[in-house]
Short mmCIF file of C-alpha atoms in Angstrom, two decimals:
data_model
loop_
_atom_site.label_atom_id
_atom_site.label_comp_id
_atom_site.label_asym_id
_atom_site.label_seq_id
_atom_site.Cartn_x
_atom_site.Cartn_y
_atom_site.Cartn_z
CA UNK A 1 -8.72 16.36 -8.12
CA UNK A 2 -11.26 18.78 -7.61
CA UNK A 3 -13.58 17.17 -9.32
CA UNK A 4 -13.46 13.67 -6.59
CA UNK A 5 -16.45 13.18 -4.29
CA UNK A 6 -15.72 13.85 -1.14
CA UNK A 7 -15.59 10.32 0.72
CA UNK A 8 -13.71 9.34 -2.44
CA UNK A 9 -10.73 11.81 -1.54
CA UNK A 10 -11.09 10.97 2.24
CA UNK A 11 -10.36 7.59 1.37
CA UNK A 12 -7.18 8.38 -0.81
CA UNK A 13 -6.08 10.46 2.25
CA UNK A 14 -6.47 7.56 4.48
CA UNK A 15 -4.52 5.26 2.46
CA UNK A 16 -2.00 7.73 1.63
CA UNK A 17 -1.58 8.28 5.76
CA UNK A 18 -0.30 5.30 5.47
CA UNK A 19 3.57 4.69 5.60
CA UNK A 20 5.07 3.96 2.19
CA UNK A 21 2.06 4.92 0.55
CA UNK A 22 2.05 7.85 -2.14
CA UNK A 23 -0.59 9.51 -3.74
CA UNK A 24 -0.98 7.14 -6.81
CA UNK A 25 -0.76 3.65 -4.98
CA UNK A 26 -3.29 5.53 -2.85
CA UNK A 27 -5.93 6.55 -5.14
CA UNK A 28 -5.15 2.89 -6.60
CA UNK A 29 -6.11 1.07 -3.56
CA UNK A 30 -9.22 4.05 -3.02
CA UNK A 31 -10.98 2.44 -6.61
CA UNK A 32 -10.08 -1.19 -6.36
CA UNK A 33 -12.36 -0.43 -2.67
CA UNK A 34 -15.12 0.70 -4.53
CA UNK A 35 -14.90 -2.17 -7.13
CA UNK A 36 -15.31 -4.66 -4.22
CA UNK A 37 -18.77 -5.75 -3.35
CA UNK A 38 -20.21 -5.24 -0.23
CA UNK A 39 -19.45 -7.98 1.68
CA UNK A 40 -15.44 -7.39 0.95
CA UNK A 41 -15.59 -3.96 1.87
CA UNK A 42 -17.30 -4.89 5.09
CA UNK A 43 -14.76 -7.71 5.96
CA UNK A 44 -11.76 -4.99 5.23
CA UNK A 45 -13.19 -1.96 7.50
CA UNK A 46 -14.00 -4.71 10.08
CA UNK A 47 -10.42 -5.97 10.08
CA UNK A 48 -9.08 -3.11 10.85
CA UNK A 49 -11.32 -2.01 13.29
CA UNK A 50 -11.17 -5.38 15.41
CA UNK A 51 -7.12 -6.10 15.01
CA UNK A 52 -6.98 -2.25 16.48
CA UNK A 53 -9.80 -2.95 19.40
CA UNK A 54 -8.56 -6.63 20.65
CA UNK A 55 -4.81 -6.35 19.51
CA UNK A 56 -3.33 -5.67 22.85
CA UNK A 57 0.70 -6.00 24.01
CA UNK A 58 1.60 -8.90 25.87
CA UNK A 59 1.75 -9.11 29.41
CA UNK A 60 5.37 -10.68 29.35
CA UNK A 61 7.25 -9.46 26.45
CA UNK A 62 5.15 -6.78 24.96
CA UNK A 63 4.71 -8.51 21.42
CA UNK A 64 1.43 -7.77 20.01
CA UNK A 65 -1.02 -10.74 20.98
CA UNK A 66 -5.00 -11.36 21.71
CA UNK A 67 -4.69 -13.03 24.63
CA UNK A 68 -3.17 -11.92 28.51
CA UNK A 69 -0.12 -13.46 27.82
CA UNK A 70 1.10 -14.15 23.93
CA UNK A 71 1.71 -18.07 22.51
CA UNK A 72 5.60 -17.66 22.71
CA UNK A 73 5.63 -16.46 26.55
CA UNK A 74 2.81 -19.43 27.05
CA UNK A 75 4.59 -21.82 25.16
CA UNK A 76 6.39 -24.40 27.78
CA UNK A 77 8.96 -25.88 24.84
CA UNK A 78 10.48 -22.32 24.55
CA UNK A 79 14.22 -21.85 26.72
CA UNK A 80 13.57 -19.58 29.37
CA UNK A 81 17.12 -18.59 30.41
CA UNK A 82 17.06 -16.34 27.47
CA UNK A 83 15.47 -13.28 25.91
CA UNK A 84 15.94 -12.03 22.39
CA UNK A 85 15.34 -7.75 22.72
CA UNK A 86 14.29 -6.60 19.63
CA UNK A 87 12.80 -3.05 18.73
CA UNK A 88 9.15 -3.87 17.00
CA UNK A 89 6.95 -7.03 17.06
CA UNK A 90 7.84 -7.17 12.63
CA UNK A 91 11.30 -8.21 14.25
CA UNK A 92 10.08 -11.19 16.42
CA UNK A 93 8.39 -12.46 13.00
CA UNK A 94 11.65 -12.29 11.44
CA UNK A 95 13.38 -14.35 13.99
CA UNK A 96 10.56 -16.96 14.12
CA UNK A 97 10.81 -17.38 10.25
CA UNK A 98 14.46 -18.19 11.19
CA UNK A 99 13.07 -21.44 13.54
CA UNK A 100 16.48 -21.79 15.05
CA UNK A 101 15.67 -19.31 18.07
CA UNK A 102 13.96 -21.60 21.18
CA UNK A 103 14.29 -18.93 23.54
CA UNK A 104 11.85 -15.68 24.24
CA UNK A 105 12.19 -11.99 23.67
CA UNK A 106 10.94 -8.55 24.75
CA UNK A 107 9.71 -5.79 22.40
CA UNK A 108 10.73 -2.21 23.44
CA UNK A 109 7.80 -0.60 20.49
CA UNK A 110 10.61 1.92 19.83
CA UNK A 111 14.59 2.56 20.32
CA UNK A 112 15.90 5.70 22.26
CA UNK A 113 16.16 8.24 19.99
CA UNK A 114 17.14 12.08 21.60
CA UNK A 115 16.61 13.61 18.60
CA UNK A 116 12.85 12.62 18.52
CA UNK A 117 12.17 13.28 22.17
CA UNK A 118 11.99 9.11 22.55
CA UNK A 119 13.58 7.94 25.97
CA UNK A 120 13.97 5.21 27.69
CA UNK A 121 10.66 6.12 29.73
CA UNK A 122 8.89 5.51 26.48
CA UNK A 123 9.99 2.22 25.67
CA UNK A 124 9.04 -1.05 27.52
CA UNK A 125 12.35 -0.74 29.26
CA UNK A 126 10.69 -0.99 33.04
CA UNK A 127 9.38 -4.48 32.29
CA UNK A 128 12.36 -5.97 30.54
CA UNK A 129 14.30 -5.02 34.16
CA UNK A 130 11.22 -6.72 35.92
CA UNK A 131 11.65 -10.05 33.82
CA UNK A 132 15.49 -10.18 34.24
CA UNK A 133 15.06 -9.53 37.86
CA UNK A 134 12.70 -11.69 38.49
CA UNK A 135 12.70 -14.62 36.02
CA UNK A 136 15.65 -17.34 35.76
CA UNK A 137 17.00 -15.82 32.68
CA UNK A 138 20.92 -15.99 31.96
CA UNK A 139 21.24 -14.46 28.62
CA UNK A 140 20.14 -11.46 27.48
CA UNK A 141 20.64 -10.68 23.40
CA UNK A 142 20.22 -7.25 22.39
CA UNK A 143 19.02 -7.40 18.83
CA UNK A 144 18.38 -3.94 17.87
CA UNK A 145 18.69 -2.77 14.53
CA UNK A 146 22.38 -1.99 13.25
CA UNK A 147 21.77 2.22 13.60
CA UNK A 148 22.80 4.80 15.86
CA UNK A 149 19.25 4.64 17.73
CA UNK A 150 19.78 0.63 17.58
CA UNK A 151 23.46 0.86 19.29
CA UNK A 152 23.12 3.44 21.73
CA UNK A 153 19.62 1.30 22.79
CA UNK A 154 21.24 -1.81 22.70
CA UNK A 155 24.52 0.21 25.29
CA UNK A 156 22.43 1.78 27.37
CA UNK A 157 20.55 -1.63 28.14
CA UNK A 158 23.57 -3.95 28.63
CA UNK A 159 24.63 -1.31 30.94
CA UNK A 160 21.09 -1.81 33.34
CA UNK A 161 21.42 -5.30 32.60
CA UNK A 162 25.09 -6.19 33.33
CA UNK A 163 24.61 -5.81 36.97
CA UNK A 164 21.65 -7.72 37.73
CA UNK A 165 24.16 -10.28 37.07
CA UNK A 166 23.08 -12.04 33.42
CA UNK A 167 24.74 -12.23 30.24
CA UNK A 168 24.30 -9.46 27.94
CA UNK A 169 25.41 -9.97 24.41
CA UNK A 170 24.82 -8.65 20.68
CA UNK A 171 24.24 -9.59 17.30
CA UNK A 172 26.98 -10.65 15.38
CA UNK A 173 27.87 -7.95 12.47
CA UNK A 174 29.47 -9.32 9.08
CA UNK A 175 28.63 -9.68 5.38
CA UNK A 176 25.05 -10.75 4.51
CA UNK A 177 25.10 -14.17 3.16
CA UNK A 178 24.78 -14.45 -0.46
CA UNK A 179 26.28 -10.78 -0.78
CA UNK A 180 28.63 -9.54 -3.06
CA UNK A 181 31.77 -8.19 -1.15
CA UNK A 182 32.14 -5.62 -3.87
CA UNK A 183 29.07 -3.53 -2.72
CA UNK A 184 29.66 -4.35 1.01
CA UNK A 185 30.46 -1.07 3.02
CA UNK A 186 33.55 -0.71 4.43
CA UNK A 187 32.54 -0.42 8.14
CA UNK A 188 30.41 -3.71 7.71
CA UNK A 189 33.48 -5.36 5.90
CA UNK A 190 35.61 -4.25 8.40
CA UNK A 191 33.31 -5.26 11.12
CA UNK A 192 33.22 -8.91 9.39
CA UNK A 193 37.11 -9.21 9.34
CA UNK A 194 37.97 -8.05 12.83
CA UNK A 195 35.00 -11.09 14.08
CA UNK A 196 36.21 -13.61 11.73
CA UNK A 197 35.82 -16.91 12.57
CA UNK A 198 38.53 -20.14 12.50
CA UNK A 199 37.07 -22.68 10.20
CA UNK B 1 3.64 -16.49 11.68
CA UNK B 2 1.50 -18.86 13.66
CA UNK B 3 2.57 -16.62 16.54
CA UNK B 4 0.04 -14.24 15.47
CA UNK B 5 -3.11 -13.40 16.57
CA UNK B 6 -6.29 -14.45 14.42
CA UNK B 7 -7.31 -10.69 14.19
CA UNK B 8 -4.10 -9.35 12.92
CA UNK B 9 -3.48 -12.00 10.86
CA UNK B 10 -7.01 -11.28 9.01
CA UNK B 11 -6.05 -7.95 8.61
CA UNK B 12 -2.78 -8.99 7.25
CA UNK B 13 -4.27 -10.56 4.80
CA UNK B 14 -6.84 -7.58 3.96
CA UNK B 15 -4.06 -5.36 3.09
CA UNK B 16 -2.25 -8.12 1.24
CA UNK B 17 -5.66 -8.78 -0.85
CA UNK B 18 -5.27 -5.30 -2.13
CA UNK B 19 -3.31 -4.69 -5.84
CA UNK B 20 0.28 -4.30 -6.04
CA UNK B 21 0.20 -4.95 -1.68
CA UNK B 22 2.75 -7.79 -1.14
CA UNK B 23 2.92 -9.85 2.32
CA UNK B 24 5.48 -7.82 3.66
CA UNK B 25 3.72 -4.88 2.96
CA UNK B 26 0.40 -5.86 4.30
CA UNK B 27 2.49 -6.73 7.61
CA UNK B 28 3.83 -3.29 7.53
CA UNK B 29 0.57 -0.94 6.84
CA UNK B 30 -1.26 -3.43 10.03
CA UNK B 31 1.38 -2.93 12.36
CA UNK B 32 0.93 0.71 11.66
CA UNK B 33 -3.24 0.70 12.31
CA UNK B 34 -2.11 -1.01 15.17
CA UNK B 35 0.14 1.88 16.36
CA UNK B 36 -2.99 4.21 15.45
CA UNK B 37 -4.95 5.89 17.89
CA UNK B 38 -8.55 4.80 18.58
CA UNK B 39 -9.95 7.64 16.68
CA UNK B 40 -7.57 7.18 13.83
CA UNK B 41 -8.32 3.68 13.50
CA UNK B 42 -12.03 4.15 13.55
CA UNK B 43 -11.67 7.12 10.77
CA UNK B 44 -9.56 4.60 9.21
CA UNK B 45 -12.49 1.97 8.63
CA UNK B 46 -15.05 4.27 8.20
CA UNK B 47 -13.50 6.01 5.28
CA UNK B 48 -13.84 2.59 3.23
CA UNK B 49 -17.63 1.86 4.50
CA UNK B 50 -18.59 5.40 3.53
CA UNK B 51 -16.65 5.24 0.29
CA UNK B 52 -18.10 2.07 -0.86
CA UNK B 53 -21.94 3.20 0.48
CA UNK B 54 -21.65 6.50 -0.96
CA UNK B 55 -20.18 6.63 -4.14
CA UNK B 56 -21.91 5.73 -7.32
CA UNK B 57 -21.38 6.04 -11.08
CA UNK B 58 -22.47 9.50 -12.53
CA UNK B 59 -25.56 9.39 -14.26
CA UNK B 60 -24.72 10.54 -17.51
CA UNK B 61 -20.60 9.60 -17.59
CA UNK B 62 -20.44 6.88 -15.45
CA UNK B 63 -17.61 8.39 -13.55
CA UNK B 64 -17.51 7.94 -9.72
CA UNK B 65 -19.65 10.52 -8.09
CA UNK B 66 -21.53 11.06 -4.89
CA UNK B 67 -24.04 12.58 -6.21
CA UNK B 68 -26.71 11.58 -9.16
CA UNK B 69 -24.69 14.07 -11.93
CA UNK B 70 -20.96 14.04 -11.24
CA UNK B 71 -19.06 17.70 -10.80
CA UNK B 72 -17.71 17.28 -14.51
CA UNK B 73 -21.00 16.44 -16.91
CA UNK B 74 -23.06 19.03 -14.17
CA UNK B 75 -20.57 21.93 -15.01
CA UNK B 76 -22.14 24.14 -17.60
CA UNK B 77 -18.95 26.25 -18.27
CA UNK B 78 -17.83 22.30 -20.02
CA UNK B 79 -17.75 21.96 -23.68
CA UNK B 80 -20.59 19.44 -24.27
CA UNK B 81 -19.97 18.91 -28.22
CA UNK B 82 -16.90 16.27 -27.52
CA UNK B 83 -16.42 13.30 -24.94
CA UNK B 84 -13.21 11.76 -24.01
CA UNK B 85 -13.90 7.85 -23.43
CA UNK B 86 -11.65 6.40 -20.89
CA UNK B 87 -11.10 3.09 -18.90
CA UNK B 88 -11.30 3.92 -15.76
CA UNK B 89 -11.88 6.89 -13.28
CA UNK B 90 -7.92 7.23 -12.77
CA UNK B 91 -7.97 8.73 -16.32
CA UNK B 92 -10.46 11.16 -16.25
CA UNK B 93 -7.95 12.30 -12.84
CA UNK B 94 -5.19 11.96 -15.16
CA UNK B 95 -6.68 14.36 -18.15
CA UNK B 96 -7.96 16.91 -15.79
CA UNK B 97 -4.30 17.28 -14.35
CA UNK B 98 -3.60 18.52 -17.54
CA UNK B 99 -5.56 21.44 -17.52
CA UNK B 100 -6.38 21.97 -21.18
CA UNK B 101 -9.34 19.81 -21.83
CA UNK B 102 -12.75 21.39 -21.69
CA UNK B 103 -14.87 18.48 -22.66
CA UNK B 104 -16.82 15.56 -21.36
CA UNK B 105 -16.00 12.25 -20.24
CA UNK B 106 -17.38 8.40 -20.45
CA UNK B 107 -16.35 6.12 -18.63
CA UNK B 108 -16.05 2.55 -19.66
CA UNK B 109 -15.03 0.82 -16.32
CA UNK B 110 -13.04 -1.88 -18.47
CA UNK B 111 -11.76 -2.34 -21.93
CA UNK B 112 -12.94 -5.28 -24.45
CA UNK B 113 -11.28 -8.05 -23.45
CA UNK B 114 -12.31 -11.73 -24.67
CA UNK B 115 -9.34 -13.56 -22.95
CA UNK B 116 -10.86 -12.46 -19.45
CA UNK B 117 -14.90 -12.86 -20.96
CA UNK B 118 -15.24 -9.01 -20.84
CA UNK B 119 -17.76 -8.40 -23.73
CA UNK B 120 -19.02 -4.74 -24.61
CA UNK B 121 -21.96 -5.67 -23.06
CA UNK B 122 -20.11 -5.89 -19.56
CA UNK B 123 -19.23 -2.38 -20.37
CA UNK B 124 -21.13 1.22 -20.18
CA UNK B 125 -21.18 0.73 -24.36
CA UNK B 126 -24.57 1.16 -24.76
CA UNK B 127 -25.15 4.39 -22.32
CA UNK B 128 -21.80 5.78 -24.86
CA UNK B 129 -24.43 5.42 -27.82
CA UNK B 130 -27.65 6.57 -25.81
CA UNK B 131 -25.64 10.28 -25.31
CA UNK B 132 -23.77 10.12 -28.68
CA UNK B 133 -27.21 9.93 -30.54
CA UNK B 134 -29.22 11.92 -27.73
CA UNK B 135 -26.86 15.15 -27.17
CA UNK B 136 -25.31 17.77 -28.87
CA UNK B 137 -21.93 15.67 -29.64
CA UNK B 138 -19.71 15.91 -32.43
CA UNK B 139 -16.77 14.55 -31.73
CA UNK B 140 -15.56 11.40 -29.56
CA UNK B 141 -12.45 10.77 -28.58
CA UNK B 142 -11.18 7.71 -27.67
CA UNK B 143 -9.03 7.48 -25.16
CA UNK B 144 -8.17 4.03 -24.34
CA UNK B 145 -4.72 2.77 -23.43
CA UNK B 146 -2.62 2.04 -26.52
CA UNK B 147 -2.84 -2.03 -25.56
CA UNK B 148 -4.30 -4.66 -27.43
CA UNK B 149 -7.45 -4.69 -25.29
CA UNK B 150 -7.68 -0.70 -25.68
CA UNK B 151 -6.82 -0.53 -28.96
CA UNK B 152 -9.57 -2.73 -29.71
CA UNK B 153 -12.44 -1.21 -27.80
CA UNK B 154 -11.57 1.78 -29.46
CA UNK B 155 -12.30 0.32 -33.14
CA UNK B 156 -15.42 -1.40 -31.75
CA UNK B 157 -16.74 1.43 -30.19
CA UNK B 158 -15.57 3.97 -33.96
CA UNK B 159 -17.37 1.21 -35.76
CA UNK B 160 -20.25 1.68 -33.64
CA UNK B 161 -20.35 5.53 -33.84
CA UNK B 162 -19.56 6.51 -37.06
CA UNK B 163 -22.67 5.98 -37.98
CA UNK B 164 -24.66 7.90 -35.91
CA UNK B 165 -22.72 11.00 -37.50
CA UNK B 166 -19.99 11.84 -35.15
CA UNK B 167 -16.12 12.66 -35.38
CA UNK B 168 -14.36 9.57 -34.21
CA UNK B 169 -10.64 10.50 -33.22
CA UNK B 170 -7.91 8.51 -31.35
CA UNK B 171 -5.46 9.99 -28.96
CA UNK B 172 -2.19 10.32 -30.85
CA UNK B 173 1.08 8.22 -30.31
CA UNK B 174 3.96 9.41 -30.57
CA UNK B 175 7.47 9.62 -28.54
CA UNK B 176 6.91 11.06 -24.95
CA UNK B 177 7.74 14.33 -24.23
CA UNK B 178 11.39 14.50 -22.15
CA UNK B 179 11.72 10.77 -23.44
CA UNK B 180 15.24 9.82 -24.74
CA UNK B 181 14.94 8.19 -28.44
CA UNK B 182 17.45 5.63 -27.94
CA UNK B 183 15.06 4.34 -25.48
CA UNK B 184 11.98 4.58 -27.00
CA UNK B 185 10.57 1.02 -29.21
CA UNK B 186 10.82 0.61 -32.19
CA UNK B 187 7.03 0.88 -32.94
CA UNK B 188 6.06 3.79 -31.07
CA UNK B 189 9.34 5.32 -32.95
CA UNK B 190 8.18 4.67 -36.36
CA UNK B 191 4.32 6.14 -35.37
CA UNK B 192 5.73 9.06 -34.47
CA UNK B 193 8.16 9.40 -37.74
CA UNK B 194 4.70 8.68 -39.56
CA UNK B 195 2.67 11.16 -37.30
CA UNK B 196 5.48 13.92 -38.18
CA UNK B 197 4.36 17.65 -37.87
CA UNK B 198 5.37 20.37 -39.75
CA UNK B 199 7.18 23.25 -37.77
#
């Protein structure tokens, strides 16, 4: 694409930066830019300039939030006693689209993962010690992702956790509802039959 | 996600303004300018100001340019007796991947299209006859998608340019090349029985 002016091709670099985005959906989203009108393209650099410059982590549990201290730490309804860990603030959206959790949670921004020099000195590890230490929580739920990085994360924090004297416990694994055993893997099938539940 | 602050949400919503950008994508690309640095972020915005302030239509093809003649119509080495009309930018990308044509370009930036109100008068028709009857041209191509809207622009536009003395030509159709027949349709099967070649 020789032939591309040179801010045009920046752009298409920029967007194709971007995870999930290839070369085509980039140059894609590079021309429908230029067909908006000046005001639009305004609005979008400004978005993403001011979400970067007064997005900040909360002071509590990390999550990303405006303010000092995010609306689910602030919120007084919300069960203290316990806190959901997850590994990204995506993950606290997916609980709250649940709205069956009451309680709060702590992003980590990452899981430990040796293999891509990520320790536990990384992640917000430090401050979910402080809370549990500190705070009158009882139950601790690790809700990492089902991986490698997810379990050994999710083991090495129960074992901090257990002896400041709360409950540590996990996500339940088993078949997705609405899945078809047929294409269910065997560990997750297995996983589902060993935890079965009397009905 | 009420949980969310006002300035991600917005930019959210930027990302999910853009084509083929679902919600859950738009959540994904913001959490990742989020994760930026501040230098990345700020490239990041300023690549779609400068892209939308700097680039223009060319002159003489109307393809996007930064300068007042784009690379293309500008390159005297070009073979200035036949123009390739096209769409949109994308295609004047996609014909110069292939390597083998030496020609000019117009581009339309839209196809006939009376279902949406697009009229050739929304189009770059007119600047299409201005060079056509102007230059040293011979032959025109059209190369408009093989839809209803393209296949129509592409008889307005013949109807309008056969007069004015030029070769009017239409790119061929015809089975793809490493297609498989039993999956091609049945009609662009039959115009490539009818286009046969001899060997």
């Amino acid at each position: 694409m020789k032939y591309n002016a040179v801010a045009l091709t920046q752009l298409i670099e920029q967007f194709a930066s971007l995870p999930g985005i290839g070369m085509k959906t980039a140059q894609r989203l590079a021309y429908h830019v230029l067909s908006m009108t000046n005001e639009q393209a305004k609005a979008f650099s400004d978005a993403v300039l001011k979400a970067h410059e007064t997005i900040k982590n909360c002071r509590i549990c990390q999550n990303f939030t405006d303010e000092e201290t995010c609306p689910i730490c602030g919120d007084t309804g919300r069960d203290r006693s316990i806190i959901c860990v997850v590994e990204s603030p995506k993950d606290v959206d997916a609980f709250e689209r649940t709205r069956e959790y009451n309680g709060l949670y702590h992003v980590l921004h990452g899981l430990i993962s040796p293999m891509d020099g990520i320790g536990p000195e990384q992640l917000y590890v430090k401050e979910l010690l402080t809370r549990v230490a500190g705070d009158e929580v009882k139950e601790v739920v690790m809700a990492t992702n089902p991986t490698v990085e997810g379990e050994a994360t999710a083991v090495y924090l129960a074992r901090l956790l257990k002896p400041l004297g709360v409950k540590v416990s996990r996500l339940a694994y088993g078949i997705p509802v609405g899945a078809d055993l047929e294409y269910a893997d065997e560990v997750t099938l297995f996983k589902a039959l060993e935890n079965r539940n009397e009905i």
